[in-house]
Coordinates of C-alpha atoms and ligand atoms in Angstrom, one line a residue:
X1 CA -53.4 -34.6 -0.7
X2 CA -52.4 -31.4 0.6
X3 CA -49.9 -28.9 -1.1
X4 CA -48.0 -26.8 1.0
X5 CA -46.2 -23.6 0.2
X6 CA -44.2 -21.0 1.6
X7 CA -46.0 -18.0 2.2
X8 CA -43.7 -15.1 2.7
X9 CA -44.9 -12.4 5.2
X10 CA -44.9 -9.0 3.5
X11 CA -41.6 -7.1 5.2
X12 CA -41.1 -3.5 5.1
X13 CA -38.2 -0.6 5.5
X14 CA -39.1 1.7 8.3
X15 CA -37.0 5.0 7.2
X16 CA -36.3 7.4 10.0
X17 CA -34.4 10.7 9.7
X18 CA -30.7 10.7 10.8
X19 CA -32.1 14.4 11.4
X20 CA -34.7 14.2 13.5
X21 CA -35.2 11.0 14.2
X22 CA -38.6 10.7 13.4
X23 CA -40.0 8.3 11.3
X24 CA -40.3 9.7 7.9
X25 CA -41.3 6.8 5.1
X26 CA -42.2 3.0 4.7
X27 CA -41.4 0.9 1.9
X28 CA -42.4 -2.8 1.2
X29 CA -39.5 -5.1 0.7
X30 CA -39.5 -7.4 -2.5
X31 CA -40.1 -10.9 -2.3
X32 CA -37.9 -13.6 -3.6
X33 CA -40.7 -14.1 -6.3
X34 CA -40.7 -10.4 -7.0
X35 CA -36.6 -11.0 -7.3
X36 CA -37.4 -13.9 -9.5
X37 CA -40.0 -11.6 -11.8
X38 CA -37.5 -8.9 -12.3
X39 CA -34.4 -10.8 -13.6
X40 CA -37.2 -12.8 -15.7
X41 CA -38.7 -9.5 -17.5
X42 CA -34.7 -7.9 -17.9
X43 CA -33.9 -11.3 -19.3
X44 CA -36.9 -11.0 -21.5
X45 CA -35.9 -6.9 -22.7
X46 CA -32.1 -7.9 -23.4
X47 CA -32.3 -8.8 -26.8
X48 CA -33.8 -5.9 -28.1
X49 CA -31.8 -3.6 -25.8
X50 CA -28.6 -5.1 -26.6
X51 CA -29.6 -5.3 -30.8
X52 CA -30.1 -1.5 -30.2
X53 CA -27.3 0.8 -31.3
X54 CA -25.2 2.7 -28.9
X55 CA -26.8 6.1 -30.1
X56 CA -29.7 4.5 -29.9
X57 CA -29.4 3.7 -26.2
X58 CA -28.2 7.2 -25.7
X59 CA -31.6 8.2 -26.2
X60 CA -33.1 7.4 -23.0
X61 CA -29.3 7.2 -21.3
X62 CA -29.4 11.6 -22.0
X63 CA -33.1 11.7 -21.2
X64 CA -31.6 10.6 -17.7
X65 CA -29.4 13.2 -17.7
X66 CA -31.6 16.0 -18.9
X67 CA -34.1 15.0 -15.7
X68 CA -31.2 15.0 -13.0
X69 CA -29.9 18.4 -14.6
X70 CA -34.0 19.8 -14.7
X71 CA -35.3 18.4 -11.5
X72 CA -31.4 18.4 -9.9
X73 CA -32.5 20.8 -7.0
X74 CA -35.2 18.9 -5.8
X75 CA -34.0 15.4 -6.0
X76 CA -30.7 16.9 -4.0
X77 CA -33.0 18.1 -1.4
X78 CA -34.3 14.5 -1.6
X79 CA -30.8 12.5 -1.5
X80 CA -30.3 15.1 2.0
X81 CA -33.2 13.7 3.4
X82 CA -32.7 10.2 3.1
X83 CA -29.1 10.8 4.2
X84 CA -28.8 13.9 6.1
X85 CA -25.8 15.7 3.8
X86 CA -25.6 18.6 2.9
X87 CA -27.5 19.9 0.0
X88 CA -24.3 21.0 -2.0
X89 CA -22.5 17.8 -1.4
X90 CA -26.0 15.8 -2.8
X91 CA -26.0 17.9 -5.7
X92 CA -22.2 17.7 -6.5
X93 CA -21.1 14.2 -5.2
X94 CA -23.8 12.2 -6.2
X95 CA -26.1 13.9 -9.0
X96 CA -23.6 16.3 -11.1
X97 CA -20.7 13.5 -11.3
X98 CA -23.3 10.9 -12.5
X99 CA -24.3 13.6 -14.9
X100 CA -20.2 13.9 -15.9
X101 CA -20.0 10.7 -16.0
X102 CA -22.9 10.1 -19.1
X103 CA -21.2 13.5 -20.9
X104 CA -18.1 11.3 -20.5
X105 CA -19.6 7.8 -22.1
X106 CA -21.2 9.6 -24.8
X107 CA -18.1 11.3 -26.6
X108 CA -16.2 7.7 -25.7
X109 CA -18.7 4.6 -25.6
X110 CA -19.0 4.0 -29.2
X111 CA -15.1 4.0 -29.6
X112 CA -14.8 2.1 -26.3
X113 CA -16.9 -0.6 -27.4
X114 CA -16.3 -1.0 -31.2
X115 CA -14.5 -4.1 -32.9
X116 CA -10.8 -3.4 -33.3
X117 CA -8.3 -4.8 -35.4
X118 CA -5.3 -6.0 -34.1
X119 CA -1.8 -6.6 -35.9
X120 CA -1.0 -10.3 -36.3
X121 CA 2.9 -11.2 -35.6
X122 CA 3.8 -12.4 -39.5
X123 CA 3.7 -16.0 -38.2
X124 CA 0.2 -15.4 -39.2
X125 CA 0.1 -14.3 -42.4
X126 CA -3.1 -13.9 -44.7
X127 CA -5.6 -13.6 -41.7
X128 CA -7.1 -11.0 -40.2
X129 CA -7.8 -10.3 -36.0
X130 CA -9.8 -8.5 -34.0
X131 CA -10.9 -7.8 -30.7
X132 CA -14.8 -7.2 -29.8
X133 CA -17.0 -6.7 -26.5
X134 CA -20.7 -8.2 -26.3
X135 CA -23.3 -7.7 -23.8
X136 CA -23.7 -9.9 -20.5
X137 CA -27.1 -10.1 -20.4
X138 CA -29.0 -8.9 -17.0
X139 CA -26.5 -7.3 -15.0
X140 CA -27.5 -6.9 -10.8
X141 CA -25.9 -3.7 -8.8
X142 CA -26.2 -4.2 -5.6
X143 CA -25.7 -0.6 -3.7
X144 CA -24.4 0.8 -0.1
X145 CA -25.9 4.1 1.7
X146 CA -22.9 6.7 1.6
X147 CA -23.7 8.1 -2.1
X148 CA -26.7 5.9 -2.6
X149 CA -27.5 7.6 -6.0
X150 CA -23.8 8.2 -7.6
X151 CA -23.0 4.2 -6.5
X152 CA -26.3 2.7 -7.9
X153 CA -26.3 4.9 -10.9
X154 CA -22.9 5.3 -12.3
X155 CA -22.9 1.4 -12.5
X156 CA -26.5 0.7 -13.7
X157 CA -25.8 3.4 -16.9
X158 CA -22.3 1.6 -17.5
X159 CA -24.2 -1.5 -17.7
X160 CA -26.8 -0.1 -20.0
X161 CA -24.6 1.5 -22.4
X162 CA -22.5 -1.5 -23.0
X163 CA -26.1 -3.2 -23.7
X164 CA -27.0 -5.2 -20.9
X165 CA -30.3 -4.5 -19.0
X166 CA -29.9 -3.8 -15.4
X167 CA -31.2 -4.8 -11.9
X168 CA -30.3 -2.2 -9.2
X169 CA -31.0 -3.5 -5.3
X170 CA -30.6 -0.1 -3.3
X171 CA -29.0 -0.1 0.5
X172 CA -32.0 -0.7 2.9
X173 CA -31.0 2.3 4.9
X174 CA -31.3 5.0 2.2
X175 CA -34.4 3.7 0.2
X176 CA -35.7 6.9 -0.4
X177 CA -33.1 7.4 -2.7
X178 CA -34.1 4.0 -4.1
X179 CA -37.4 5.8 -4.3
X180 CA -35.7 8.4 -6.7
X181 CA -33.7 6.3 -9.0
X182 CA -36.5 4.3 -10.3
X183 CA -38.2 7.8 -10.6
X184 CA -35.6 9.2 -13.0
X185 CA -35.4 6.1 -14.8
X186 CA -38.7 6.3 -15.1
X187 CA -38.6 9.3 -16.3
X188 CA -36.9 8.6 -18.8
X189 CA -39.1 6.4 -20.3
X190 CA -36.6 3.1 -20.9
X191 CA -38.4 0.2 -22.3
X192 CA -40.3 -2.2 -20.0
X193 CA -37.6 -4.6 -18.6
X194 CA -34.2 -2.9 -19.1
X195 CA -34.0 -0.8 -15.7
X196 CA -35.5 -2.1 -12.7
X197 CA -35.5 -0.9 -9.0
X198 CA -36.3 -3.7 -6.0
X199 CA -36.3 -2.2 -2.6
X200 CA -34.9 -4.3 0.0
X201 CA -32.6 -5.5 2.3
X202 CA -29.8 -8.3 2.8
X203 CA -32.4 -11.3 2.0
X204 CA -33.3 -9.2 -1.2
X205 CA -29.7 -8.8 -2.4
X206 CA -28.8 -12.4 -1.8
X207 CA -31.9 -13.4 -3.5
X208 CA -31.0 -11.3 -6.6
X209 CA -27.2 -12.9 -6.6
X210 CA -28.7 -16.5 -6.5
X211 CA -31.1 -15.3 -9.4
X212 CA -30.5 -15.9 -12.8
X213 CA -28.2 -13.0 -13.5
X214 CA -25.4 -12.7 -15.7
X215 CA -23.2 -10.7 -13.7
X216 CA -23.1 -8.6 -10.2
X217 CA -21.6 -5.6 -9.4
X218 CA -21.4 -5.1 -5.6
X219 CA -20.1 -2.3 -3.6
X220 CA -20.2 -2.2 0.3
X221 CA -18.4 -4.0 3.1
X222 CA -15.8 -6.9 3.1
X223 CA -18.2 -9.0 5.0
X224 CA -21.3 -8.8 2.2
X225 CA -18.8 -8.8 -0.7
X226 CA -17.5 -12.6 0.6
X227 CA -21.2 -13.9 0.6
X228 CA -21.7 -12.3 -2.9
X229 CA -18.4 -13.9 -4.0
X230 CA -19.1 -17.2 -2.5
X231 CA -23.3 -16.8 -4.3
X232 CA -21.7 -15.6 -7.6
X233 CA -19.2 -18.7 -7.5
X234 CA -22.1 -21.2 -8.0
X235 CA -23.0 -20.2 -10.9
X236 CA -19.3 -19.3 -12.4
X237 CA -20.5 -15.5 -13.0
X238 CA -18.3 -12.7 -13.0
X239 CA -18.6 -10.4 -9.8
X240 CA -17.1 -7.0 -9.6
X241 CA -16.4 -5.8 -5.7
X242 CA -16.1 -2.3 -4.3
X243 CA -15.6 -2.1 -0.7
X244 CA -13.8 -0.6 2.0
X245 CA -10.7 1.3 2.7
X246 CA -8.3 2.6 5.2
X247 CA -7.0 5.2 2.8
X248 CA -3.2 6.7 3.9
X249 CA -2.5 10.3 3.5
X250 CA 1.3 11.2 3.6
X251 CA 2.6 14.4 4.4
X252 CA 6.3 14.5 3.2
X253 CA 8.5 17.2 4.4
X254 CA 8.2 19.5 2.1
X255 CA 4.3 19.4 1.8
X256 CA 1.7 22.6 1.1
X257 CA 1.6 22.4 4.6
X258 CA -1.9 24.8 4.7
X259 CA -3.4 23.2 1.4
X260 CA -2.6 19.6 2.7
X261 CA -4.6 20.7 6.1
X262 CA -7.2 22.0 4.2
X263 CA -7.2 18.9 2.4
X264 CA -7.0 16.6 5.1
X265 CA -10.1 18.0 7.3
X266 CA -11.9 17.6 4.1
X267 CA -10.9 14.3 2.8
X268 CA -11.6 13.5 6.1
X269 CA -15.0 14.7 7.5
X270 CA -16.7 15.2 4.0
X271 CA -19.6 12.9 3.9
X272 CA -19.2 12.9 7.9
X273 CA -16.3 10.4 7.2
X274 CA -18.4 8.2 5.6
X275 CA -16.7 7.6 2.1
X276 CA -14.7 4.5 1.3
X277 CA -12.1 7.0 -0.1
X278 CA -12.3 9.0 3.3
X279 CA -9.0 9.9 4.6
X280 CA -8.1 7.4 7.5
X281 CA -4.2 7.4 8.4
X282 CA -2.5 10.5 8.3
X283 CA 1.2 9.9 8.1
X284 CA 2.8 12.9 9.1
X285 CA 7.2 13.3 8.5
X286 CA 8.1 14.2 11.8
X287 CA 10.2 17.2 10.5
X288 CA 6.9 18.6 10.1
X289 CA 4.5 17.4 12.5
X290 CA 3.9 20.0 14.6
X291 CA 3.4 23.2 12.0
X292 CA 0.8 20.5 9.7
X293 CA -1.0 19.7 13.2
X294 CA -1.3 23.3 14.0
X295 CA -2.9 23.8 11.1
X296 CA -4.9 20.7 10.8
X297 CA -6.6 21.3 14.4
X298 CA -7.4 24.5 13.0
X299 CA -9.2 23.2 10.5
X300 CA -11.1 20.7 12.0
X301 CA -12.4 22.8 14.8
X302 CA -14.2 24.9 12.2
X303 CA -16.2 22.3 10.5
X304 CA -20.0 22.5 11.4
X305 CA -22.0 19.6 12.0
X306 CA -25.8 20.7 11.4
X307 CA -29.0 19.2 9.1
X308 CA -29.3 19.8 5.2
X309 CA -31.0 23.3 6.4
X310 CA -28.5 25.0 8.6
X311 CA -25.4 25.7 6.0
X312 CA -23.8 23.4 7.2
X313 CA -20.3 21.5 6.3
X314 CA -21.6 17.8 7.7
X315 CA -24.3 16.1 8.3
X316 CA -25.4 13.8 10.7
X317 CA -24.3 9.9 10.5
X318 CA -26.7 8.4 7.7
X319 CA -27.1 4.6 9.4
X320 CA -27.1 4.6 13.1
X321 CA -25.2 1.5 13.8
X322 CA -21.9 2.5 12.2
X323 CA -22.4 5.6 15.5
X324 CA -21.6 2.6 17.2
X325 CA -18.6 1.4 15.3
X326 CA -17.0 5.3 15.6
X327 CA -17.6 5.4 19.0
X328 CA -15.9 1.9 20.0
X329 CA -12.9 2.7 17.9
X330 CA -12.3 5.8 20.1
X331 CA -12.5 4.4 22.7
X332 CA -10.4 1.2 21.5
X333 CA -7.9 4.1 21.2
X334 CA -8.1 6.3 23.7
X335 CA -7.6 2.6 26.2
X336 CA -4.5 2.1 24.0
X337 CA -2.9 5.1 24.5
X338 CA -4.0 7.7 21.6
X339 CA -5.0 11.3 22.5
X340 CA -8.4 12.6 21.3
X341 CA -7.2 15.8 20.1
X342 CA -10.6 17.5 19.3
X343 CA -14.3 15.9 19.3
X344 CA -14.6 12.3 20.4
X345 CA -18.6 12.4 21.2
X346 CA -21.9 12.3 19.9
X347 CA -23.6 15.8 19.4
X348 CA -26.2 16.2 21.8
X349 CA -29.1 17.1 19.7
X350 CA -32.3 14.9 18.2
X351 CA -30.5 12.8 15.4
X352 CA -27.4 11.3 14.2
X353 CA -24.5 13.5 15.0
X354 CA -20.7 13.1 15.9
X355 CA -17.8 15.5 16.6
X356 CA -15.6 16.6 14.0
X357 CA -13.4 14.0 15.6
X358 CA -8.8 14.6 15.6
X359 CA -6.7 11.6 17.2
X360 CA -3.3 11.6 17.6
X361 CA -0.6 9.0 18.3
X362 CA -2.3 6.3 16.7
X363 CA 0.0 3.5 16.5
X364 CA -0.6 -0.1 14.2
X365 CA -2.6 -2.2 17.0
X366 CA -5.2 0.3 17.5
X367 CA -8.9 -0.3 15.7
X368 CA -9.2 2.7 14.8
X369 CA -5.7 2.0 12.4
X370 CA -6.9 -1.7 11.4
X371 CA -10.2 -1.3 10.7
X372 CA -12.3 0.8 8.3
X373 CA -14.0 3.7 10.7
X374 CA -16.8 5.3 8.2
X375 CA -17.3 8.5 10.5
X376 CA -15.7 11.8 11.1
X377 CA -12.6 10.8 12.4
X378 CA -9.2 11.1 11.6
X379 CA -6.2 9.1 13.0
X380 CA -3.0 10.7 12.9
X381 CA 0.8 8.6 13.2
X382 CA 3.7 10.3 13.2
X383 CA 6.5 8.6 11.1
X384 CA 10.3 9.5 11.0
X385 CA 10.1 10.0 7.3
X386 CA 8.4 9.4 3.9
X387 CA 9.7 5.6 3.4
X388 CA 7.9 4.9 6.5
X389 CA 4.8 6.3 5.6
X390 CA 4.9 4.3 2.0
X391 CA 5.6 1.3 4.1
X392 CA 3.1 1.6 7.0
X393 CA 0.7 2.6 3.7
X394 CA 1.4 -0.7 1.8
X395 CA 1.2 -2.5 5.6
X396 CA -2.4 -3.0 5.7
X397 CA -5.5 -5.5 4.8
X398 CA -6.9 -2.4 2.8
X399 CA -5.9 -0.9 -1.1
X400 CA -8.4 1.5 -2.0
X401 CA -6.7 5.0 -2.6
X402 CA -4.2 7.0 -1.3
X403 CA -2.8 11.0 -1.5
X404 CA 0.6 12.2 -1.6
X405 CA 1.6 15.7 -0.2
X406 CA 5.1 17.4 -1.5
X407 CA 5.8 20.4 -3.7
X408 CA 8.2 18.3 -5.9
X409 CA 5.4 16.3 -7.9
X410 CA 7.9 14.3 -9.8
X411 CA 9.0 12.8 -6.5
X412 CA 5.2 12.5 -5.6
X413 CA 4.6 11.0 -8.3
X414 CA 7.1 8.0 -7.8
X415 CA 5.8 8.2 -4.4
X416 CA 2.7 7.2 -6.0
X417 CA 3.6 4.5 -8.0
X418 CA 5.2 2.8 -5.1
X419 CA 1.3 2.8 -3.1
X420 CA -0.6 -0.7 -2.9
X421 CA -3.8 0.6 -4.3
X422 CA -6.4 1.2 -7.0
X423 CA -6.0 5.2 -7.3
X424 CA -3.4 7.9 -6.0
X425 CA -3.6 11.7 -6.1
X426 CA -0.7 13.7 -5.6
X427 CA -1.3 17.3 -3.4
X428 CA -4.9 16.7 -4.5
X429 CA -7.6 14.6 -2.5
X430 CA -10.7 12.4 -3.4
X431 CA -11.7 14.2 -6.9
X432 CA -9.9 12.1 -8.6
X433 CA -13.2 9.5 -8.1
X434 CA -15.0 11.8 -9.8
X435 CA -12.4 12.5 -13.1
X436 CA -14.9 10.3 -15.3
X437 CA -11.7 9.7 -17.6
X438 CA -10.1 7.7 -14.7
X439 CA -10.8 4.1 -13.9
X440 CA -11.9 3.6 -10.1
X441 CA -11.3 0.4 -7.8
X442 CA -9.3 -1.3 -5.6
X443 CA -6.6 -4.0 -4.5
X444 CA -6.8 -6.4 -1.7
X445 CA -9.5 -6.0 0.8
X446 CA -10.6 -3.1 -1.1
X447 CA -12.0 -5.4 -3.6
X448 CA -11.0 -5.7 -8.0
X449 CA -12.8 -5.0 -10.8
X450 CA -12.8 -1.2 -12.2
X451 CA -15.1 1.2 -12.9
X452 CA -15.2 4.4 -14.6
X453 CA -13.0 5.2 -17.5
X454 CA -12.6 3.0 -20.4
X455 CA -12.4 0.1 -17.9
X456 CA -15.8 0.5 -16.6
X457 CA -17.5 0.2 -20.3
X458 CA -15.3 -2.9 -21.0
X459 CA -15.7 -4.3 -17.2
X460 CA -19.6 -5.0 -18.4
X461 CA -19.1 -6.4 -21.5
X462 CA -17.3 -10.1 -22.4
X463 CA -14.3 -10.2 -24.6
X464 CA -14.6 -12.0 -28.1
X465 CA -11.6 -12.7 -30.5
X466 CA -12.1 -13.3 -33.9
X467 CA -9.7 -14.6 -36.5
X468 CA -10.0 -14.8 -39.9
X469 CA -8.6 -16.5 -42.7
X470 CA -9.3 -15.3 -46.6
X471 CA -9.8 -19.0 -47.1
X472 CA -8.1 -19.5 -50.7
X473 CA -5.4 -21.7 -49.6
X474 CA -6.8 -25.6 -49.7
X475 CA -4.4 -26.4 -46.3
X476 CA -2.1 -24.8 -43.5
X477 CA 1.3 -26.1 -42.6
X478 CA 0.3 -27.6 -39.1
X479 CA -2.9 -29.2 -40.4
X480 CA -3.1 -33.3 -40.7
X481 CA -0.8 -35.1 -42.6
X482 CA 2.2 -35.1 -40.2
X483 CA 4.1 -38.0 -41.9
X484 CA 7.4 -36.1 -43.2
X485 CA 6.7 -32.8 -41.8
X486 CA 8.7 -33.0 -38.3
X487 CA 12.3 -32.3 -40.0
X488 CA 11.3 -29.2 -41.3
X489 CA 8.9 -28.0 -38.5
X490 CA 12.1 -27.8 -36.4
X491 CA 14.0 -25.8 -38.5
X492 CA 11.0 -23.2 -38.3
X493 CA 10.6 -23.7 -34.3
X494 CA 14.4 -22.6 -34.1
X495 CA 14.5 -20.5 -36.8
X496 CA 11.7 -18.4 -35.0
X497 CA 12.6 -19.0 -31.4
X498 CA 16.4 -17.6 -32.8
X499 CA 14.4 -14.8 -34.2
X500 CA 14.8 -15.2 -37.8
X501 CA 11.6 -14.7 -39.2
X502 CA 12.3 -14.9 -43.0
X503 CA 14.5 -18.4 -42.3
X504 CA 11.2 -19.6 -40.7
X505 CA 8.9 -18.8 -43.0
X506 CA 10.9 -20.6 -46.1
X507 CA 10.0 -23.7 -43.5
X508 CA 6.7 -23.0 -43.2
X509 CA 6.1 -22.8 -47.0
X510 CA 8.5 -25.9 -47.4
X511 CA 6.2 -27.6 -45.3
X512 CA 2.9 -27.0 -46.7
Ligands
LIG1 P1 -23.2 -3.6 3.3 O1 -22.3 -4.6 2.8 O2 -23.8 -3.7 4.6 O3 -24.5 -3.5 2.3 C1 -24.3 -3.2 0.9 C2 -25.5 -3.7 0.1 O4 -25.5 -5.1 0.2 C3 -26.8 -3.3 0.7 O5 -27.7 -2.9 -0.4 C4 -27.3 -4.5 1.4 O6 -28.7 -4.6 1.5 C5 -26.8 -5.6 0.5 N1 -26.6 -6.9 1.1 C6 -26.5 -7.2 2.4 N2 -26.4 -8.6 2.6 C7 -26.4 -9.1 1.3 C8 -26.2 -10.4 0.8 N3 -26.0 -11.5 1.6 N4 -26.2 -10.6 -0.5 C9 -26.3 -9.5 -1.4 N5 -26.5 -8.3 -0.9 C10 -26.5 -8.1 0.4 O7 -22.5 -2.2 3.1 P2 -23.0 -0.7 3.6 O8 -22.9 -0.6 5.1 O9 -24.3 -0.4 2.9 O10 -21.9 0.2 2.9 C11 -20.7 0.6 3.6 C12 -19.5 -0.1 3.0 O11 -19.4 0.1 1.6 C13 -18.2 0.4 3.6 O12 -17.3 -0.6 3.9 C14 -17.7 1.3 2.4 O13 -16.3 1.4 2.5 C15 -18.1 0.5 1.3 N6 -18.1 1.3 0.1 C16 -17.2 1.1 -0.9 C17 -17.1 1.9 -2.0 C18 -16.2 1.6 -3.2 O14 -16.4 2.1 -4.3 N7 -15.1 0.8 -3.0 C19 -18.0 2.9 -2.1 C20 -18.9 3.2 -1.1 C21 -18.9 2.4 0.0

């Protein structure tokens, strides 16, 4: 009888550039059995990996590091390639804070993740507790295309310093950058099975989440991080999700009003807009609105789109379909009433570019307001004062990060503490992302789960609680037999619950 078996046509990634347009490298897609081989060899290296110690992993984790800092300038001029930024931005924003980030881990990881004892209440006495972290196993990061290398990176070494071996699935629109990681880790010489690379797109990453992994860390859009959700729920595994954000920027009335412009074209266009922590509502006090504006038009109508060769401040757009997204949110906007202040249009030139884009009078119904724009624009509402702004802020489906602007920073600071979301800076913008000491995520449709810091060791390890007893005593009070007991376990119930420990204790005793 005939067997019949499903054959799976060898797919590829065409990769043009968003600077020219041409088409500039090909790269074969992994097949679900390739998937299925790769989480099979990591789940093969993990013992060993994980029986390693930290110093030991260290190793290979600084080899890493000494290749991005050796052969930094031309992997940036790689990174710009695949995404058209500029060559200071690839070397800053994606290779040096991945760099900061393993200084970081290796004066902190060993502390992070050692067993620690914890004080027992004296309830307890004669044992000992403690609090430990373990290894997960094989661990799959699944990537986006605005800082391909930082966002697959930063995770995968997290992942490998706590002890698990890692997967990384790159975005299918920067794979030349997927092309690079695996080269550095390469590099590096890990041992066979505890880093691996799969180029690929959607059917790979879904592949990888219904694989035998032990947990995935996802970062992209609201849409993907569902299906990941909903994949990672089958098999009860943890998921960690990093996705959009709308992120408010409040300018109180007695902002920096030239270092909060400069800020705000920045925050804003950097990346070409395309940052998850871009700026993307501008609340401006009304006592100030039209001195900031002044100054913010300013600054936007000096910033210079142009290719990774022409000095320039942006790039083009990295993934041609979210041109179209920027383009229908203008015009959402302009139909509904907003005023394109500056920009609004593609650039016409061979590849991917868009205006340094300033729109004013945005009001709550627009797109451009409700949903996440990932391109050089920036939405400006005016609001009668700061309470407004905090409230508008905390108003939304997003809870990523947010800035403050006000030359009292106590009062910014309270400001602060009153914002739905992950991260806040006060009079500073985006750089708190890359303070390795500070953990990174977000709140509602901005996703959970932390990275960076402390948090994002622990996040990739499993908590385990040990107690223990010195064992000389033959029995405890609450143990088997109950006959007679009750009385006196009710003098120690209120005794404690009235807070009067040494009365309860007596009991305890009594009843043993
Ligand atoms: P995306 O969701 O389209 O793709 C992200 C990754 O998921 C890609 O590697 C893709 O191939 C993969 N994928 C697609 N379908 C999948 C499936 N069914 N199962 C598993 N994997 C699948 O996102 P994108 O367009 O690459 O990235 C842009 C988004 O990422 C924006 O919303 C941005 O805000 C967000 N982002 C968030 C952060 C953060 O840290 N919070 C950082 C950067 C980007």
């Amino acid at each position: 009888m005939a067997s019949s078996a499903v054959v799976e046509e060898a797919r590829t990634i065409e990769k043009y550039s968003p600077v020219t347009g041409e088409k500039i490298a090909e790269y074969p897609i992994a097949s679900v059995d390739e998937v299925k081989a790769a989480v099979e060899a990591a789940s093969q290296a993990f013992g060993a990996w994980r029986d390693l110690s930290i110093s030991a992993r260290f190793k290979y984790i600084n080899r890493l590091r000494d290749v991005i800092r050796e052969d930094g300038e031309y992997y940036a001029a790689r990174i710009s390639e695949d995404t058209g930024k500029p060559l200071s931005d690839s070397l800053l924003t994606e290779l040096m804070v991945t760099a900061l980030m393993i200084d970081h881990y290796e004066k902190t990881a060993e502390k992070v993740l050692s067993r620690k004892r914890v004080r027992n209440p004296l309830v307890f006495p004669f044992k000992k507790s403690y609090v430990e972290h373990f290894a997960m196993g094989v661990v799959a990061v699944i990537s986006p295309w605005n800082f391909p290398f930082q966002l697959a990176v930063v995770p995968a070494i997290s992942a490998l310093i706590a002890g698990s071996t890692v997967i990384v699935k790159p975005s299918e629109v920067t794979p030349i950058v997927g092309e690079i990681i695996a080269e550095v880790f390469e590099k590096a010489g890990f041992p066979k099975g505890v880093f691996q690379l799969l180029q690929g797109d959607g059917t790979t990453g879904a592949a990888l989440c219904d694989s035998d992994v032990q947990k995935i860390f996802f970062t992209g859009s609201v849409a993907t991080g569902r299906r990941v959700m909903q994949a990672a729920s089958k098999r009860l595994i943890p998921v960690e999700l990093e996705l959009g954000g709308k992120d408010p920027f409040i300018v109180c009335h007695d902002a920096p009003l030239e270092r909060a412009a400069k800020a705000c074209a920045w925050g804003g266009l950097v990346n070409c807009g395309q940052m998850c922590t871009s700026v993307e509502r501008v609340f401006v006090v009304e006592s100030v609105y039209d001195k900031f504006m002044a100054l913010l038009k300013n600054e936007v109508s000096q910033v210079k789109a142009g290719g990774p060769d022409e000095d320039a401040d942006i790039g083009p757009m990295t993934f041609p379909k979210q041109i179209k997204i920027v383009e229908a949110h203008i015009a959402d906007a302009k139909a509904k009433g907003a005023k394109i202040t500056l920009g609004g249009n593609r650039i016409d030139r061979d590849g991917q570019f868009f205006e340094p884009t300033l729109i004013e009078d945005v009001t709550t119904e627009m797109d451009v307001y409700v949903e996440e724009t990932f391109g050089p624009v920036i939405p400006v509402i005016k609001v009668m004062d700061e309470e407004e702004a905090i409230r508008l802020s905390n108003a939304h489906q997003y809870g990523l990060n947010a800035s403050v602007w006000t030359l009292d920073v106590n009062r910014g600071i309270e400001i602060a503490s009153r914002l739905e979301c992950g991260q806040v800076t006060v009079n500073e913008i985006v750089q708190s992302v890359g303070n390795p000491v500070l953990p990174f995520g977000g709140v509602k449709n901005s996703g959970f789960g932390r990275y960076h810091g402390d948090e994002g060791l622990l996040s990739f390890t499993h908590t385990r609680a040990i107690m223990a007893d010195y064992g000389r005593l033959s029995t405890e009070p609450f143990w088997f037999p109950y006959a007679g007991k009750y009385p006196e376990m009710l003098k120690a119930f209120k005794a404690l619950l009235d807070g009067k420990l040494p009365k309860a204790l007596i009991s305890l005793v009594k009843i043993r």
